[in-house]
């Protein structure tokens, strides 16, 4: 059974970019007769906006993007993330880190598009994670190696060396909460997710997530990263860039635009049709985004 998911961070309502991501994963899963899950990535509580989770769910319903089963809230999963962190620490694949951001900036010798790559200062210090410290993945220690290759269903063959290109990334934050990659990997496995279709802004996350799956002995889903809807100025649509939350009054037009963005060509006689009719039309067409 194919299982896919849409995993929004409830830092605001859906904007056009997140609607595109939701639609792409919905269509891919439903075209294969699979289950489509929604997971609220509210692990990073300071970034969450009160009420945004309910708003996102209401918006999805308005677009007739109906999900299966209960919505999983990451805020209820802290113990599972902590257990995975402890497994990695006990296996010697993760270590506590006491470095501040400014220390990392001054000590770094390599940078990537996200900033300074952690230079490994605390790697062999054996600090205890009992104190409020961050925990990092020891990327060079994973037995299968840190070179990750995968076939992206939308972008083709991908390869990178996680140790070199991203370094020892954070698994657990000093604020005593799981970091994004750990939470996603634990939940994708727990929910039995077999395919991840999401925006290409997350392409860089995938090798780190596959590395973590290997370290934890978890299966790797198939991945496809769809083009990102950008604002007119070329910037990513995001709450930080003040992307407008989609108004709930025009679901048919928004869905039409999202279909067109994904390369679908709804016939003109469906213009103004309900979201359910638009989706029914799209689901009759052969699969476009392939995760095979
Ligand atoms: N929560 C992430 C976001 O909203 C998406 C995570 C994912 O799809 O893996 O950008």
PDB file of C-alpha atoms and ligand atoms in Angstrom:
ATOM      1  CA  UNK A   1       0.000   0.000   0.000  1.00  0.00           C
ATOM      2  CA  UNK A   2       1.350   3.399  -0.985  1.00  0.00           C
ATOM      3  CA  UNK A   3       1.320   5.852   1.931  1.00  0.00           C
ATOM      4  CA  UNK A   4       2.125   9.524   1.427  1.00  0.00           C
ATOM      5  CA  UNK A   5       1.861  12.551   3.641  1.00  0.00           C
ATOM      6  CA  UNK A   6       1.596  16.302   3.744  1.00  0.00           C
ATOM      7  CA  UNK A   7       3.535  17.671   6.708  1.00  0.00           C
ATOM      8  CA  UNK A   8       2.958  21.402   7.169  1.00  0.00           C
ATOM      9  CA  UNK A   9       4.534  23.475   9.913  1.00  0.00           C
ATOM     10  CA  UNK A  10       1.638  25.404  11.482  1.00  0.00           C
ATOM     11  CA  UNK A  11       3.421  28.747  11.437  1.00  0.00           C
ATOM     12  CA  UNK A  12       0.540  30.240   9.455  1.00  0.00           C
ATOM     13  CA  UNK A  13      -2.218  29.201   7.046  1.00  0.00           C
ATOM     14  CA  UNK A  14      -1.512  27.564   3.679  1.00  0.00           C
ATOM     15  CA  UNK A  15       0.004  29.844   1.068  1.00  0.00           C
ATOM     16  CA  UNK A  16       0.146  29.042  -2.621  1.00  0.00           C
ATOM     17  CA  UNK A  17       3.484  27.178  -2.278  1.00  0.00           C
ATOM     18  CA  UNK A  18       2.186  24.891   0.451  1.00  0.00           C
ATOM     19  CA  UNK A  19      -1.028  24.246  -1.495  1.00  0.00           C
ATOM     20  CA  UNK A  20       1.103  23.097  -4.449  1.00  0.00           C
ATOM     21  CA  UNK A  21       3.089  20.743  -2.182  1.00  0.00           C
ATOM     22  CA  UNK A  22      -0.103  19.330  -0.642  1.00  0.00           C
ATOM     23  CA  UNK A  23      -1.731  18.859  -4.046  1.00  0.00           C
ATOM     24  CA  UNK A  24       1.337  17.166  -5.569  1.00  0.00           C
ATOM     25  CA  UNK A  25       1.571  14.590  -2.795  1.00  0.00           C
ATOM     26  CA  UNK A  26      -2.218  14.075  -2.736  1.00  0.00           C
ATOM     27  CA  UNK A  27      -2.418  13.425  -6.488  1.00  0.00           C
ATOM     28  CA  UNK A  28       0.575  11.093  -6.509  1.00  0.00           C
ATOM     29  CA  UNK A  29      -0.799   8.960  -3.672  1.00  0.00           C
ATOM     30  CA  UNK A  30      -4.421   8.915  -4.790  1.00  0.00           C
ATOM     31  CA  UNK A  31      -3.477   8.009  -8.369  1.00  0.00           C
ATOM     32  CA  UNK A  32      -1.878   4.896  -6.928  1.00  0.00           C
ATOM     33  CA  UNK A  33      -4.904   4.146  -4.731  1.00  0.00           C
ATOM     34  CA  UNK A  34      -2.874   4.879  -1.588  1.00  0.00           C
ATOM     35  CA  UNK A  35      -3.440   6.539   1.770  1.00  0.00           C
ATOM     36  CA  UNK A  36      -2.756  10.247   2.207  1.00  0.00           C
ATOM     37  CA  UNK A  37      -1.876  11.417   5.713  1.00  0.00           C
ATOM     38  CA  UNK A  38      -1.557  14.854   7.257  1.00  0.00           C
ATOM     39  CA  UNK A  39       1.053  15.479   9.942  1.00  0.00           C
ATOM     40  CA  UNK A  40       1.270  18.774  11.805  1.00  0.00           C
ATOM     41  CA  UNK A  41       4.936  19.566  12.302  1.00  0.00           C
ATOM     42  CA  UNK A  42       4.405  21.565  15.480  1.00  0.00           C
ATOM     43  CA  UNK A  43       7.548  20.278  17.170  1.00  0.00           C
ATOM     44  CA  UNK A  44       9.159  23.706  16.894  1.00  0.00           C
ATOM     45  CA  UNK A  45       6.607  25.337  19.197  1.00  0.00           C
ATOM     46  CA  UNK A  46       8.116  28.861  19.136  1.00  0.00           C
ATOM     47  CA  UNK A  47       7.560  28.971  15.358  1.00  0.00           C
ATOM     48  CA  UNK A  48       3.941  27.799  15.582  1.00  0.00           C
ATOM     49  CA  UNK A  49       1.088  30.253  15.484  1.00  0.00           C
ATOM     50  CA  UNK A  50      -1.949  29.548  17.665  1.00  0.00           C
ATOM     51  CA  UNK A  51      -4.862  28.408  15.500  1.00  0.00           C
ATOM     52  CA  UNK A  52      -2.757  27.843  12.364  1.00  0.00           C
ATOM     53  CA  UNK A  53      -3.202  24.048  12.594  1.00  0.00           C
ATOM     54  CA  UNK A  54      -7.007  24.321  12.580  1.00  0.00           C
ATOM     55  CA  UNK A  55      -6.854  26.877   9.763  1.00  0.00           C
ATOM     56  CA  UNK A  56      -4.667  24.586   7.598  1.00  0.00           C
ATOM     57  CA  UNK A  57      -7.047  21.669   8.115  1.00  0.00           C
ATOM     58  CA  UNK A  58     -10.029  23.865   7.223  1.00  0.00           C
ATOM     59  CA  UNK A  59      -8.246  25.042   4.089  1.00  0.00           C
ATOM     60  CA  UNK A  60      -7.396  21.465   3.042  1.00  0.00           C
ATOM     61  CA  UNK A  61     -11.037  20.515   3.440  1.00  0.00           C
ATOM     62  CA  UNK A  62     -12.080  23.465   1.319  1.00  0.00           C
ATOM     63  CA  UNK A  63      -9.779  22.268  -1.437  1.00  0.00           C
ATOM     64  CA  UNK A  64     -11.344  18.795  -1.108  1.00  0.00           C
ATOM     65  CA  UNK A  65      -7.898  17.488  -0.127  1.00  0.00           C
ATOM     66  CA  UNK A  66      -9.361  14.972   2.289  1.00  0.00           C
ATOM     67  CA  UNK A  67      -6.872  12.991   4.327  1.00  0.00           C
ATOM     68  CA  UNK A  68      -7.055   9.501   5.791  1.00  0.00           C
ATOM     69  CA  UNK A  69      -7.111   8.728   9.490  1.00  0.00           C
ATOM     70  CA  UNK A  70      -6.231  11.039  12.344  1.00  0.00           C
ATOM     71  CA  UNK A  71      -3.901  13.995  11.961  1.00  0.00           C
ATOM     72  CA  UNK A  72      -0.609  13.290  13.769  1.00  0.00           C
ATOM     73  CA  UNK A  73       0.690  16.196  15.864  1.00  0.00           C
ATOM     74  CA  UNK A  74       4.438  16.110  16.396  1.00  0.00           C
ATOM     75  CA  UNK A  75       3.976  17.888  19.726  1.00  0.00           C
ATOM     76  CA  UNK A  76       2.632  14.550  21.057  1.00  0.00           C
ATOM     77  CA  UNK A  77       5.691  12.582  19.964  1.00  0.00           C
ATOM     78  CA  UNK A  78       8.551  13.913  22.090  1.00  0.00           C
ATOM     79  CA  UNK A  79       9.193  10.558  23.776  1.00  0.00           C
ATOM     80  CA  UNK A  80       9.603   8.737  20.461  1.00  0.00           C
ATOM     81  CA  UNK A  81      12.121  11.337  19.286  1.00  0.00           C
ATOM     82  CA  UNK A  82      14.008  11.178  22.574  1.00  0.00           C
ATOM     83  CA  UNK A  83      14.188   7.383  22.337  1.00  0.00           C
ATOM     84  CA  UNK A  84      15.623   7.580  18.804  1.00  0.00           C
ATOM     85  CA  UNK A  85      18.164  10.156  19.955  1.00  0.00           C
ATOM     86  CA  UNK A  86      19.233   7.877  22.818  1.00  0.00           C
ATOM     87  CA  UNK A  87      19.597   4.890  20.480  1.00  0.00           C
ATOM     88  CA  UNK A  88      21.945   6.936  18.298  1.00  0.00           C
ATOM     89  CA  UNK A  89      23.947   8.176  21.288  1.00  0.00           C
ATOM     90  CA  UNK A  90      24.301   4.689  22.750  1.00  0.00           C
ATOM     91  CA  UNK A  91      25.475   3.413  19.376  1.00  0.00           C
ATOM     92  CA  UNK A  92      28.138   6.134  19.329  1.00  0.00           C
ATOM     93  CA  UNK A  93      26.518   7.743  16.289  1.00  0.00           C
ATOM     94  CA  UNK A  94      25.535  10.990  18.004  1.00  0.00           C
ATOM     95  CA  UNK A  95      27.182  13.261  20.557  1.00  0.00           C
ATOM     96  CA  UNK A  96      26.338  16.205  22.781  1.00  0.00           C
ATOM     97  CA  UNK A  97      27.568  19.603  21.651  1.00  0.00           C
ATOM     98  CA  UNK A  98      28.108  22.714  23.765  1.00  0.00           C
ATOM     99  CA  UNK A  99      29.111  25.119  20.977  1.00  0.00           C
ATOM    100  CA  UNK A 100      27.261  28.383  20.551  1.00  0.00           C
ATOM    101  CA  UNK A 101      26.326  29.700  17.126  1.00  0.00           C
ATOM    102  CA  UNK A 102      29.013  32.362  17.307  1.00  0.00           C
ATOM    103  CA  UNK A 103      31.686  29.806  18.302  1.00  0.00           C
ATOM    104  CA  UNK A 104      30.706  27.691  15.303  1.00  0.00           C
ATOM    105  CA  UNK A 105      30.908  30.723  13.030  1.00  0.00           C
ATOM    106  CA  UNK A 106      34.409  31.612  14.198  1.00  0.00           C
ATOM    107  CA  UNK A 107      35.731  28.024  14.155  1.00  0.00           C
ATOM    108  CA  UNK A 108      34.196  26.951  10.833  1.00  0.00           C
ATOM    109  CA  UNK A 109      36.386  26.243   7.840  1.00  0.00           C
ATOM    110  CA  UNK A 110      33.629  25.227   5.417  1.00  0.00           C
ATOM    111  CA  UNK A 111      30.272  26.764   4.564  1.00  0.00           C
ATOM    112  CA  UNK A 112      27.225  25.708   2.588  1.00  0.00           C
ATOM    113  CA  UNK A 113      24.076  27.576   1.584  1.00  0.00           C
ATOM    114  CA  UNK A 114      22.714  27.146   5.137  1.00  0.00           C
ATOM    115  CA  UNK A 115      25.799  28.766   6.727  1.00  0.00           C
ATOM    116  CA  UNK A 116      28.830  27.466   8.608  1.00  0.00           C
ATOM    117  CA  UNK A 117      29.346  23.693   8.558  1.00  0.00           C
ATOM    118  CA  UNK A 118      29.953  22.424  12.084  1.00  0.00           C
ATOM    119  CA  UNK A 119      33.703  21.802  12.454  1.00  0.00           C
ATOM    120  CA  UNK A 120      33.285  18.848  14.851  1.00  0.00           C
ATOM    121  CA  UNK A 121      34.666  20.621  17.947  1.00  0.00           C
ATOM    122  CA  UNK A 122      32.728  18.498  20.482  1.00  0.00           C
ATOM    123  CA  UNK A 123      32.833  15.238  18.513  1.00  0.00           C
ATOM    124  CA  UNK A 124      35.299  13.438  20.746  1.00  0.00           C
ATOM    125  CA  UNK A 125      34.708  15.251  24.056  1.00  0.00           C
ATOM    126  CA  UNK A 126      32.149  12.753  25.382  1.00  0.00           C
ATOM    127  CA  UNK A 127      29.901  15.464  26.881  1.00  0.00           C
ATOM    128  CA  UNK A 128      26.837  14.196  28.705  1.00  0.00           C
ATOM    129  CA  UNK A 129      23.454  14.901  27.096  1.00  0.00           C
ATOM    130  CA  UNK A 130      21.932  15.077  30.583  1.00  0.00           C
ATOM    131  CA  UNK A 131      22.786  18.780  30.626  1.00  0.00           C
ATOM    132  CA  UNK A 132      20.738  21.025  28.356  1.00  0.00           C
ATOM    133  CA  UNK A 133      22.985  20.560  25.330  1.00  0.00           C
ATOM    134  CA  UNK A 134      22.362  20.086  21.653  1.00  0.00           C
ATOM    135  CA  UNK A 135      23.003  16.629  20.183  1.00  0.00           C
ATOM    136  CA  UNK A 136      24.591  16.165  16.763  1.00  0.00           C
ATOM    137  CA  UNK A 137      24.751  13.260  14.366  1.00  0.00           C
ATOM    138  CA  UNK A 138      28.265  11.895  13.884  1.00  0.00           C
ATOM    139  CA  UNK A 139      27.858  11.752  10.123  1.00  0.00           C
ATOM    140  CA  UNK A 140      31.209  10.124   9.403  1.00  0.00           C
ATOM    141  CA  UNK A 141      30.484   7.162  11.714  1.00  0.00           C
ATOM    142  CA  UNK A 142      27.431   5.675   9.985  1.00  0.00           C
ATOM    143  CA  UNK A 143      28.467   2.227   8.870  1.00  0.00           C
ATOM    144  CA  UNK A 144      26.967   2.435   5.408  1.00  0.00           C
ATOM    145  CA  UNK A 145      29.015   5.603   4.816  1.00  0.00           C
ATOM    146  CA  UNK A 146      27.978   9.207   4.420  1.00  0.00           C
ATOM    147  CA  UNK A 147      27.645   9.212   0.634  1.00  0.00           C
ATOM    148  CA  UNK A 148      23.949   9.189  -0.133  1.00  0.00           C
ATOM    149  CA  UNK A 149      22.568   8.495  -3.585  1.00  0.00           C
ATOM    150  CA  UNK A 150      18.905   8.395  -4.437  1.00  0.00           C
ATOM    151  CA  UNK A 151      16.645   8.620  -7.456  1.00  0.00           C
ATOM    152  CA  UNK A 152      14.320  11.583  -7.130  1.00  0.00           C
ATOM    153  CA  UNK A 153      10.988  10.974  -8.856  1.00  0.00           C
ATOM    154  CA  UNK A 154      10.912  14.520 -10.219  1.00  0.00           C
ATOM    155  CA  UNK A 155      14.575  15.584 -10.403  1.00  0.00           C
ATOM    156  CA  UNK A 156      16.383  12.354 -11.280  1.00  0.00           C
ATOM    157  CA  UNK A 157      19.580  10.923  -9.794  1.00  0.00           C
ATOM    158  CA  UNK A 158      20.933  12.757  -6.732  1.00  0.00           C
ATOM    159  CA  UNK A 159      24.158  12.233  -4.814  1.00  0.00           C
ATOM    160  CA  UNK A 160      25.989  13.958  -1.986  1.00  0.00           C
ATOM    161  CA  UNK A 161      28.385  13.305   0.853  1.00  0.00           C
ATOM    162  CA  UNK A 162      26.502  14.298   3.996  1.00  0.00           C
ATOM    163  CA  UNK A 163      29.651  14.477   6.154  1.00  0.00           C
ATOM    164  CA  UNK A 164      31.330  16.844   3.738  1.00  0.00           C
ATOM    165  CA  UNK A 165      28.363  18.855   2.413  1.00  0.00           C
ATOM    166  CA  UNK A 166      26.333  19.246   5.613  1.00  0.00           C
ATOM    167  CA  UNK A 167      28.564  18.052   8.457  1.00  0.00           C
ATOM    168  CA  UNK A 168      27.350  16.836  11.849  1.00  0.00           C
ATOM    169  CA  UNK A 169      23.820  18.238  11.806  1.00  0.00           C
ATOM    170  CA  UNK A 170      21.702  18.848  14.903  1.00  0.00           C
ATOM    171  CA  UNK A 171      19.373  16.055  16.040  1.00  0.00           C
ATOM    172  CA  UNK A 172      18.336  17.562  19.340  1.00  0.00           C
ATOM    173  CA  UNK A 173      18.149  21.232  20.136  1.00  0.00           C
ATOM    174  CA  UNK A 174      19.488  22.916  23.224  1.00  0.00           C
ATOM    175  CA  UNK A 175      15.889  23.999  23.998  1.00  0.00           C
ATOM    176  CA  UNK A 176      15.299  20.268  24.761  1.00  0.00           C
ATOM    177  CA  UNK A 177      13.309  19.408  21.661  1.00  0.00           C
ATOM    178  CA  UNK A 178      13.864  17.234  18.621  1.00  0.00           C
ATOM    179  CA  UNK A 179      15.258  18.943  15.552  1.00  0.00           C
ATOM    180  CA  UNK A 180      13.369  18.720  12.264  1.00  0.00           C
ATOM    181  CA  UNK A 181      15.318  15.859  10.603  1.00  0.00           C
ATOM    182  CA  UNK A 182      15.028  13.507  13.566  1.00  0.00           C
ATOM    183  CA  UNK A 183      11.294  14.142  14.032  1.00  0.00           C
ATOM    184  CA  UNK A 184      10.534  13.669  10.328  1.00  0.00           C
ATOM    185  CA  UNK A 185      12.498  10.426  10.039  1.00  0.00           C
ATOM    186  CA  UNK A 186      10.981   8.915  13.185  1.00  0.00           C
ATOM    187  CA  UNK A 187       7.453   9.854  12.114  1.00  0.00           C
ATOM    188  CA  UNK A 188       7.757   8.855   8.462  1.00  0.00           C
ATOM    189  CA  UNK A 189       8.795   5.374   9.614  1.00  0.00           C
ATOM    190  CA  UNK A 190       6.179   5.166  12.371  1.00  0.00           C
ATOM    191  CA  UNK A 191       3.411   6.182   9.974  1.00  0.00           C
ATOM    192  CA  UNK A 192       4.612   3.692   7.344  1.00  0.00           C
ATOM    193  CA  UNK A 193       5.207   6.438   4.772  1.00  0.00           C
ATOM    194  CA  UNK A 194       6.382   4.912   1.480  1.00  0.00           C
ATOM    195  CA  UNK A 195       6.645   8.083  -0.594  1.00  0.00           C
ATOM    196  CA  UNK A 196       7.480  11.686   0.184  1.00  0.00           C
ATOM    197  CA  UNK A 197       6.414  14.262  -2.397  1.00  0.00           C
ATOM    198  CA  UNK A 198       7.318  17.769  -1.254  1.00  0.00           C
ATOM    199  CA  UNK A 199       8.728  21.098  -2.437  1.00  0.00           C
ATOM    200  CA  UNK A 200      12.246  21.257  -3.842  1.00  0.00           C
ATOM    201  CA  UNK A 201      13.242  23.598  -1.002  1.00  0.00           C
ATOM    202  CA  UNK A 202      13.529  20.378   1.021  1.00  0.00           C
ATOM    203  CA  UNK A 203      15.786  18.573  -1.474  1.00  0.00           C
ATOM    204  CA  UNK A 204      18.848  19.296   0.690  1.00  0.00           C
ATOM    205  CA  UNK A 205      17.120  17.697   3.667  1.00  0.00           C
ATOM    206  CA  UNK A 206      16.679  14.338   2.003  1.00  0.00           C
ATOM    207  CA  UNK A 207      20.285  13.017   2.154  1.00  0.00           C
ATOM    208  CA  UNK A 208      20.430  13.827   5.871  1.00  0.00           C
ATOM    209  CA  UNK A 209      17.126  12.061   6.402  1.00  0.00           C
ATOM    210  CA  UNK A 210      18.247   8.989   4.439  1.00  0.00           C
ATOM    211  CA  UNK A 211      21.482   8.889   6.470  1.00  0.00           C
ATOM    212  CA  UNK A 212      19.432   8.954   9.664  1.00  0.00           C
ATOM    213  CA  UNK A 213      17.153   6.184   8.388  1.00  0.00           C
ATOM    214  CA  UNK A 214      20.234   4.050   7.776  1.00  0.00           C
ATOM    215  CA  UNK A 215      21.638   4.790  11.209  1.00  0.00           C
ATOM    216  CA  UNK A 216      18.337   3.879  12.872  1.00  0.00           C
ATOM    217  CA  UNK A 217      17.681   0.839  10.655  1.00  0.00           C
ATOM    218  CA  UNK A 218      14.510   2.399   9.213  1.00  0.00           C
ATOM    219  CA  UNK A 219      13.193   1.987   5.660  1.00  0.00           C
ATOM    220  CA  UNK A 220      13.760   4.774   3.118  1.00  0.00           C
ATOM    221  CA  UNK A 221      10.636   6.033   1.327  1.00  0.00           C
ATOM    222  CA  UNK A 222      10.739   7.077  -2.338  1.00  0.00           C
ATOM    223  CA  UNK A 223      11.226  10.819  -2.782  1.00  0.00           C
ATOM    224  CA  UNK A 224      10.082  13.383  -5.338  1.00  0.00           C
ATOM    225  CA  UNK A 225      10.685  17.114  -5.000  1.00  0.00           C
ATOM    226  CA  UNK A 226       8.331  19.272  -7.019  1.00  0.00           C
ATOM    227  CA  UNK A 227       9.146  22.776  -8.286  1.00  0.00           C
ATOM    228  CA  UNK A 228       8.751  25.544  -5.777  1.00  0.00           C
ATOM    229  CA  UNK A 229       6.209  28.270  -6.353  1.00  0.00           C
ATOM    230  CA  UNK A 230       8.115  31.529  -5.989  1.00  0.00           C
ATOM    231  CA  UNK A 231       6.878  35.038  -5.313  1.00  0.00           C
ATOM    232  CA  UNK A 232       7.002  37.532  -8.189  1.00  0.00           C
ATOM    233  CA  UNK A 233      10.360  38.810  -6.815  1.00  0.00           C
ATOM    234  CA  UNK A 234      11.823  35.285  -7.059  1.00  0.00           C
ATOM    235  CA  UNK A 235      11.816  34.747  -3.289  1.00  0.00           C
ATOM    236  CA  UNK A 236      10.526  31.581  -1.682  1.00  0.00           C
ATOM    237  CA  UNK A 237       6.891  31.824  -0.585  1.00  0.00           C
ATOM    238  CA  UNK A 238       6.994  31.494   3.153  1.00  0.00           C
ATOM    239  CA  UNK A 239       5.592  33.135   6.206  1.00  0.00           C
ATOM    240  CA  UNK A 240       8.976  34.798   6.830  1.00  0.00           C
ATOM    241  CA  UNK A 241       8.700  36.397   3.402  1.00  0.00           C
ATOM    242  CA  UNK A 242       5.129  37.406   4.185  1.00  0.00           C
ATOM    243  CA  UNK A 243       3.553  35.065   1.628  1.00  0.00           C
ATOM    244  CA  UNK A 244      -0.171  35.698   1.849  1.00  0.00           C
ATOM    245  CA  UNK A 245      -2.274  33.003   3.465  1.00  0.00           C
ATOM    246  CA  UNK A 246      -4.726  31.828   0.791  1.00  0.00           C
ATOM    247  CA  UNK A 247      -8.107  33.467   1.306  1.00  0.00           C
ATOM    248  CA  UNK A 248     -10.721  30.882   2.017  1.00  0.00           C
ATOM    249  CA  UNK A 249     -13.145  32.533  -0.431  1.00  0.00           C
ATOM    250  CA  UNK A 250     -11.703  31.309  -3.729  1.00  0.00           C
ATOM    251  CA  UNK A 251     -10.806  27.601  -3.330  1.00  0.00           C
ATOM    252  CA  UNK A 252     -11.694  26.693  -6.926  1.00  0.00           C
ATOM    253  CA  UNK A 253      -9.435  29.377  -8.454  1.00  0.00           C
ATOM    254  CA  UNK A 254      -6.525  28.592  -6.128  1.00  0.00           C
ATOM    255  CA  UNK A 255      -6.770  24.889  -6.860  1.00  0.00           C
ATOM    256  CA  UNK A 256      -6.970  25.589 -10.590  1.00  0.00           C
ATOM    257  CA  UNK A 257      -3.799  27.695 -10.365  1.00  0.00           C
ATOM    258  CA  UNK A 258      -2.031  24.997  -8.336  1.00  0.00           C
ATOM    259  CA  UNK A 259      -2.977  22.338 -10.926  1.00  0.00           C
ATOM    260  CA  UNK A 260      -1.671  24.558 -13.730  1.00  0.00           C
ATOM    261  CA  UNK A 261       1.516  25.192 -11.744  1.00  0.00           C
ATOM    262  CA  UNK A 262       2.086  21.430 -11.543  1.00  0.00           C
ATOM    263  CA  UNK A 263       1.740  21.160 -15.317  1.00  0.00           C
ATOM    264  CA  UNK A 264      -1.831  19.870 -15.379  1.00  0.00           C
ATOM    265  CA  UNK A 265      -4.107  21.462 -17.954  1.00  0.00           C
ATOM    266  CA  UNK A 266      -7.682  21.441 -16.749  1.00  0.00           C
ATOM    267  CA  UNK A 267     -10.108  21.983 -19.663  1.00  0.00           C
ATOM    268  CA  UNK A 268     -11.747  25.428 -19.807  1.00  0.00           C
ATOM    269  CA  UNK A 269     -15.204  23.969 -19.261  1.00  0.00           C
ATOM    270  CA  UNK A 270     -14.039  23.050 -15.742  1.00  0.00           C
ATOM    271  CA  UNK A 271     -13.167  26.652 -14.938  1.00  0.00           C
ATOM    272  CA  UNK A 272     -15.137  27.574 -11.815  1.00  0.00           C
ATOM    273  CA  UNK A 273     -15.943  23.917 -11.071  1.00  0.00           C
ATOM    274  CA  UNK A 274     -15.824  22.840  -7.432  1.00  0.00           C
ATOM    275  CA  UNK A 275     -12.517  21.634  -5.961  1.00  0.00           C
ATOM    276  CA  UNK A 276     -13.952  18.106  -5.777  1.00  0.00           C
ATOM    277  CA  UNK A 277     -14.734  18.174  -9.517  1.00  0.00           C
ATOM    278  CA  UNK A 278     -11.280  19.536 -10.373  1.00  0.00           C
ATOM    279  CA  UNK A 279      -9.595  16.826  -8.314  1.00  0.00           C
ATOM    280  CA  UNK A 280     -11.806  14.121  -9.819  1.00  0.00           C
ATOM    281  CA  UNK A 281     -10.697  15.292 -13.276  1.00  0.00           C
ATOM    282  CA  UNK A 282      -7.020  15.344 -12.235  1.00  0.00           C
ATOM    283  CA  UNK A 283      -7.225  11.874 -10.729  1.00  0.00           C
ATOM    284  CA  UNK A 284      -8.478  10.353 -13.947  1.00  0.00           C
ATOM    285  CA  UNK A 285      -5.302  11.393 -15.734  1.00  0.00           C
ATOM    286  CA  UNK A 286      -2.213   9.183 -15.681  1.00  0.00           C
ATOM    287  CA  UNK A 287       0.356   9.828 -12.979  1.00  0.00           C
ATOM    288  CA  UNK A 288       2.683  12.787 -13.573  1.00  0.00           C
ATOM    289  CA  UNK A 289       4.882  13.065 -10.510  1.00  0.00           C
ATOM    290  CA  UNK A 290       6.554   9.696 -10.379  1.00  0.00           C
ATOM    291  CA  UNK A 291       8.261   8.409  -7.255  1.00  0.00           C
ATOM    292  CA  UNK A 292       9.145   5.080  -8.868  1.00  0.00           C
TER     293      UNK A 292
HETATM  294  N1  LIG B   1       7.251  20.824   7.881  1.00  0.00           N
HETATM  295  C1  LIG B   1       8.042  21.082   6.703  1.00  0.00           C
HETATM  296  C2  LIG B   1       7.613  22.384   6.079  1.00  0.00           C
HETATM  297  O1  LIG B   1       6.497  22.834   6.303  1.00  0.00           O
HETATM  298  C3  LIG B   1       7.889  20.007   5.654  1.00  0.00           C
HETATM  299  C4  LIG B   1       8.484  18.756   6.070  1.00  0.00           C
HETATM  300  C5  LIG B   1       8.462  17.641   5.055  1.00  0.00           C
HETATM  301  O2  LIG B   1       7.639  17.615   4.119  1.00  0.00           O
HETATM  302  O3  LIG B   1       9.267  16.752   5.228  1.00  0.00           O
HETATM  303  O4  LIG B   1       8.404  22.968   5.351  1.00  0.00           O
END
